[in-house]
Amino acid sequence: MDTIDRVHNDVFQSIKTLMDKARNEVARQVNSILVQTYWEIGRIIVEDEQGHSERAEYGKELINDLSRQLTREYGRGFSRSNLQNMRNLYLCYPICQTLSGKLTWSHYCELLSISDEKKRSFYEKESINANWSVRELKRQIKTSLFERLLLSSGEENKEKVLDLALKGNEISKAADLVKDPYVFEFLGLPEEKPMMESDLEKALIDHIEKFLLELGKGFMYVGSQQRVTLGNTHYYVDMVFYNKILRSYVLIELKTSKLMPEAVGQINMYLNYYKAEVNDEMDNEPIGIILCTDKDGVQAEYALGNLSNKIFASKYTLYIPNREELEEQVEKVIEKYQEK
């Protein structure tokens, strides 16, 4: 490329950057105005319903009539379900200023499907903080991320309910990275079919973007089968990531069986190596996560207890867990905590 071509290309790139920025800004403004308009429509509907509260069927008739008239006047976008969502938007967010300009109307339609206020607030905060697409938000709701985070760190952390609702999942320590269980439904693997650890690893690498979403915020993929040499013997860490929020390497060992004590010793050795040989001055201590099909609570407690390194063991599942069962577990723990 000659000098003139480089200059022309630089000018083109500058204009392209400006145009892309302008388009994104216009899209944000249009989205913000759309959400505010739908909120206003919801307010009008609710206030009119309240003025005719003596008629039980009034609200349903109003929605039906409005849907027909507005569709005739403005086209798509005013179905009964969409008008119902506008009504619910106003009821769930009575103060318009609490609506985020970073979320689209489609985001809010998904959030409005969640009746529990604290849970809805959590997914709203996480959508904003992690910049989830609507598709990513749907998956996190479907795989019960809220419940999995609450059940991930033992009984003593169940007061996290309010923190999750107010702030989302803030990553300030190693335990905040961990979920239990991890959900790998995106792999499309049959649960009942025996699988080798190498096959699981390959499947996760083939779907690395979805695996990163499941791992959570701040993760960057470093590589698989990362070599650790001690003496004349080579060992290999299944998967290595770096979490830029905690500034720590995260070493993951995959086990297609239940947690065994020797797996803890293995990853503990890898963490010691990373502390001594891989970490830079700016890096914090590495973190180890063992992903297994099952773990015995007492055995895991003894295997993981009193270690200087940060090691966690979590189950993984190849299907979306039963949401009702997870919700029941959370409710029991919260009740127990409130009794204290």
XYZ file of C-alpha atoms in Angstrom:
340
model
C 0.000 0.000 0.000
C 1.527 3.364 -1.029
C 1.451 6.545 1.032
C -1.631 8.020 -0.699
C -3.605 4.807 -0.234
C -2.683 4.745 3.473
C -3.827 8.361 3.885
C -7.091 7.641 2.072
C -7.652 4.553 4.214
C -6.990 6.552 7.414
C -9.571 9.135 6.314
C -12.064 6.364 5.523
C -11.522 4.708 8.921
C -11.986 8.038 10.710
C -15.273 8.688 8.913
C -16.393 5.075 9.468
C -15.729 5.395 13.218
C -17.696 8.658 13.303
C -20.634 7.164 11.391
C -20.740 4.000 13.503
C -20.708 6.099 16.657
C -23.512 8.314 15.304
C -25.645 5.315 14.319
C -25.199 3.720 17.728
C -26.133 6.982 19.432
C -29.234 7.380 17.258
C -30.235 3.773 17.995
C -29.843 4.391 21.751
C -31.932 7.554 21.573
C -34.653 5.870 19.493
C -34.735 2.950 21.917
C -34.918 5.250 24.941
C -37.785 7.247 23.411
C -39.603 4.020 22.463
C -39.388 2.595 26.000
C -40.508 5.908 27.526
C -43.428 6.102 25.073
C -44.538 2.575 25.917
C -44.289 3.454 29.621
C -46.578 6.466 29.012
C -49.055 4.261 27.136
C -49.013 1.858 30.086
C -49.669 4.750 32.479
C -52.670 5.943 30.442
C -54.131 2.425 30.365
C -53.691 1.854 34.113
C -55.103 5.242 35.089
C -58.108 4.719 32.829
C -58.687 1.260 34.334
C -58.546 2.728 37.819
C -61.206 5.258 36.814
C -63.531 2.419 35.813
C -62.698 -0.052 38.576
C -66.404 -0.725 39.196
C -66.514 -2.808 35.989
C -64.580 -6.076 36.352
C -64.218 -6.686 32.603
C -63.348 -3.090 31.684
C -59.563 -3.600 31.471
C -59.834 -6.586 29.141
C -62.265 -4.762 26.860
C -60.028 -1.690 26.812
C -56.931 -3.705 25.780
C -58.872 -5.482 23.019
C -60.335 -2.248 21.601
C -57.024 -0.388 21.785
C -55.221 -3.243 20.036
C -57.641 -3.133 17.109
C -57.641 0.654 16.751
C -53.905 1.208 17.216
C -53.002 -1.635 14.845
C -55.314 -0.146 12.221
C -53.707 3.278 12.723
C -50.006 2.384 13.232
C -49.550 -1.213 12.114
C -47.635 -3.851 14.052
C -46.519 -3.426 17.634
C -49.877 -3.037 19.334
C -50.988 -6.624 19.874
C -52.914 -7.390 23.038
C -49.859 -9.007 24.602
C -47.673 -6.002 23.785
C -50.213 -3.574 25.247
C -50.382 -5.792 28.327
C -46.590 -5.526 28.589
C -46.823 -1.725 28.401
C -49.387 -1.807 31.204
C -47.133 -4.079 33.267
C -44.105 -1.871 32.561
C -45.849 1.028 34.265
C -46.984 -1.150 37.181
C -43.500 -2.622 37.732
C -41.630 0.647 37.148
C -43.984 3.400 38.371
C -41.147 5.945 38.182
C -40.109 6.403 34.553
C -36.619 7.605 35.491
C -35.765 4.151 36.871
C -35.872 2.681 33.358
C -32.446 2.156 31.812
C -31.602 3.586 28.412
C -29.190 0.675 27.960
C -32.001 -1.889 27.752
C -34.312 -2.338 24.784
C -38.056 -2.880 24.839
C -37.370 -6.567 24.136
C -35.183 -6.717 27.269
C -38.014 -5.276 29.334
C -40.555 -7.705 27.864
C -38.363 -10.568 29.118
C -37.884 -8.944 32.525
C -41.638 -8.412 32.914
C -42.132 -12.170 32.739
C -40.471 -12.405 36.189
C -42.983 -11.816 38.974
C -40.487 -11.728 41.866
C -39.276 -8.138 42.243
C -35.821 -8.987 43.653
C -35.147 -11.571 40.975
C -36.300 -9.199 38.218
C -34.054 -6.476 39.624
C -31.071 -8.870 39.579
C -31.536 -9.774 35.905
C -32.031 -6.109 35.047
C -28.780 -5.106 36.790
C -26.857 -7.988 35.212
C -28.206 -7.175 31.732
C -26.875 -3.642 32.131
C -23.569 -4.532 33.832
C -22.698 -7.453 31.546
C -24.220 -5.898 28.410
C -26.343 -8.991 27.727
C -28.189 -9.294 24.468
C -31.858 -10.287 24.676
C -30.868 -13.815 23.700
C -28.310 -13.989 26.508
C -30.833 -12.627 29.007
C -33.347 -15.299 27.975
C -30.795 -18.041 28.520
C -29.756 -16.772 31.949
C -33.385 -16.633 33.079
C -34.091 -20.074 31.623
C -31.074 -21.618 33.370
C -31.992 -19.988 36.733
C -28.790 -17.980 37.168
C -30.233 -16.088 40.156
C -30.942 -19.285 42.095
C -27.655 -20.913 41.103
C -25.645 -17.982 42.426
C -27.548 -18.028 45.692
C -26.980 -21.747 46.136
C -23.328 -21.709 45.101
C -21.456 -20.639 48.221
C -23.069 -22.384 51.151
C -25.600 -21.392 53.759
C -23.677 -18.419 55.097
C -24.013 -16.424 51.889
C -27.775 -16.492 51.452
C -28.053 -12.902 52.604
C -26.767 -12.192 49.085
C -30.409 -11.998 47.963
C -30.640 -8.264 48.606
C -27.137 -7.585 47.277
C -27.901 -9.432 44.044
C -31.165 -7.537 43.647
C -29.587 -4.132 44.279
C -26.250 -4.520 42.501
C -26.265 -7.661 40.357
C -23.430 -10.140 40.820
C -20.476 -8.033 41.944
C -17.124 -9.786 41.507
C -14.892 -8.800 44.432
C -13.502 -12.154 45.615
C -12.866 -15.621 44.224
C -16.093 -17.123 45.616
C -18.123 -14.613 43.573
C -16.987 -16.356 40.381
C -18.490 -19.700 41.302
C -21.887 -21.131 40.327
C -23.417 -24.430 41.378
C -24.407 -26.057 39.143
C -22.916 -24.915 35.869
C -25.287 -25.524 32.949
C -23.891 -26.803 29.637
C -27.153 -27.340 27.752
C -25.663 -25.419 24.808
C -23.374 -28.396 24.061
C -26.345 -30.505 22.977
C -24.806 -33.650 24.485
C -27.011 -36.517 25.720
C -26.837 -36.731 29.486
C -27.075 -40.520 29.697
C -24.216 -41.201 27.235
C -20.796 -41.926 28.835
C -18.261 -39.245 27.956
C -14.519 -38.851 28.242
C -13.036 -35.715 29.784
C -11.270 -34.940 26.495
C -14.627 -35.010 24.670
C -16.174 -32.609 27.199
C -13.180 -30.302 26.877
C -13.378 -30.322 23.066
C -17.110 -29.580 23.156
C -16.561 -26.618 25.502
C -13.800 -25.233 23.270
C -16.054 -25.599 20.218
C -18.652 -23.488 22.069
C -16.184 -21.191 23.826
C -18.289 -18.025 23.507
C -21.261 -19.677 25.209
C -18.975 -21.208 27.824
C -17.552 -17.748 28.579
C -21.103 -16.449 29.051
C -21.819 -19.277 31.481
C -18.585 -18.612 33.395
C -19.603 -14.977 33.919
C -18.096 -11.510 33.805
C -14.457 -10.739 33.160
C -13.319 -14.124 31.790
C -10.828 -14.385 28.935
C -9.819 -17.717 27.416
C -6.098 -18.499 27.623
C -5.973 -22.070 26.317
C -6.482 -25.769 26.944
C -4.023 -28.481 27.956
C -1.627 -25.863 29.300
C 1.644 -27.573 30.206
C 3.017 -27.641 33.741
C 6.517 -29.123 34.006
C 7.796 -30.330 37.360
C 11.166 -32.013 37.274
C 11.134 -34.109 34.132
C 7.399 -34.740 34.236
C 4.833 -32.868 32.166
C 1.292 -32.275 33.437
C -1.524 -30.500 31.610
C -4.206 -28.187 32.967
C -7.503 -28.881 31.181
C -8.536 -25.240 30.638
C -7.003 -21.932 31.696
C -8.777 -18.569 31.778
C -7.890 -15.137 33.077
C -10.386 -13.028 34.991
C -9.597 -9.365 34.389
C -11.813 -8.171 37.256
C -9.915 -10.133 39.907
C -6.662 -10.096 37.878
C -6.285 -13.829 38.460
C -5.670 -16.905 36.381
C -8.535 -19.382 36.703
C -7.583 -23.031 36.233
C -10.413 -25.451 35.435
C -10.194 -29.214 35.741
C -12.946 -31.273 34.098
C -14.075 -34.539 35.672
C -16.731 -36.775 34.136
C -17.269 -38.430 37.517
C -17.959 -37.293 41.066
C -15.398 -35.256 42.999
C -12.466 -37.320 44.234
C -9.839 -36.085 46.745
C -6.973 -36.678 44.306
C -8.490 -34.086 41.933
C -8.092 -31.478 44.681
C -4.420 -32.390 45.151
C -3.853 -32.208 41.408
C -5.276 -28.720 40.936
C -3.581 -27.541 44.150
C -0.247 -28.502 42.578
C -1.128 -26.568 39.412
C -2.031 -23.470 41.421
C 1.286 -23.564 43.284
C 3.089 -23.756 39.942
C 1.158 -20.807 38.512
C 1.907 -18.707 41.609
C 5.625 -19.414 41.342
C 6.210 -19.613 37.598
C 3.413 -17.887 35.659
C 2.035 -15.000 37.721
C 3.360 -11.503 37.091
C 3.670 -8.853 39.812
C 0.255 -7.438 38.861
C -1.521 -10.806 39.097
C -3.371 -11.950 42.180
C -3.333 -15.552 43.355
C -4.717 -18.050 40.834
C -8.072 -19.723 41.397
C -8.955 -23.366 40.827
C -12.356 -24.759 39.869
C -13.076 -28.473 39.604
C -16.144 -29.207 37.478
C -17.574 -32.635 38.228
C -20.814 -34.550 37.783
C -21.465 -34.806 41.528
C -19.881 -34.123 44.909
C -20.439 -35.456 48.379
C -20.856 -32.558 50.802
C -18.823 -34.014 53.661
C -16.099 -35.401 51.410
C -15.807 -32.077 49.573
C -15.607 -30.192 52.873
C -12.681 -32.308 54.077
C -10.930 -32.332 50.698
C -11.160 -28.563 50.209
C -10.801 -27.420 53.821
C -7.786 -25.514 55.189
C -6.061 -25.133 51.832
C -4.042 -21.965 51.295
C -5.052 -21.914 47.619
C -8.526 -20.886 46.464
C -10.107 -24.088 45.150
C -13.800 -24.665 44.466
C -15.741 -27.697 43.337
C -19.002 -27.341 41.407
C -21.296 -29.742 39.654
C -22.164 -29.333 35.998
C -25.250 -30.503 34.176
C -25.909 -31.046 30.471
C -29.554 -30.007 30.694
C -31.436 -27.023 32.060
C -32.193 -27.730 35.737
C -35.727 -27.752 37.107
C -36.402 -24.126 37.967
C -39.107 -24.921 40.506
C -36.779 -27.214 42.454
C -34.064 -24.560 42.568
C -36.596 -21.946 43.676
C -37.816 -24.234 46.453
C -34.231 -24.741 47.666
C -33.672 -20.986 47.713
C -36.923 -20.355 49.594
C -36.019 -22.925 52.254
C -32.604 -21.385 52.794
C -34.012 -17.848 52.941
C -36.652 -18.947 55.482
C -33.943 -20.581 57.589
C -31.844 -17.421 57.410
C -34.784 -15.207 58.417
C -35.535 -17.448 61.405
C -32.025 -16.820 62.694
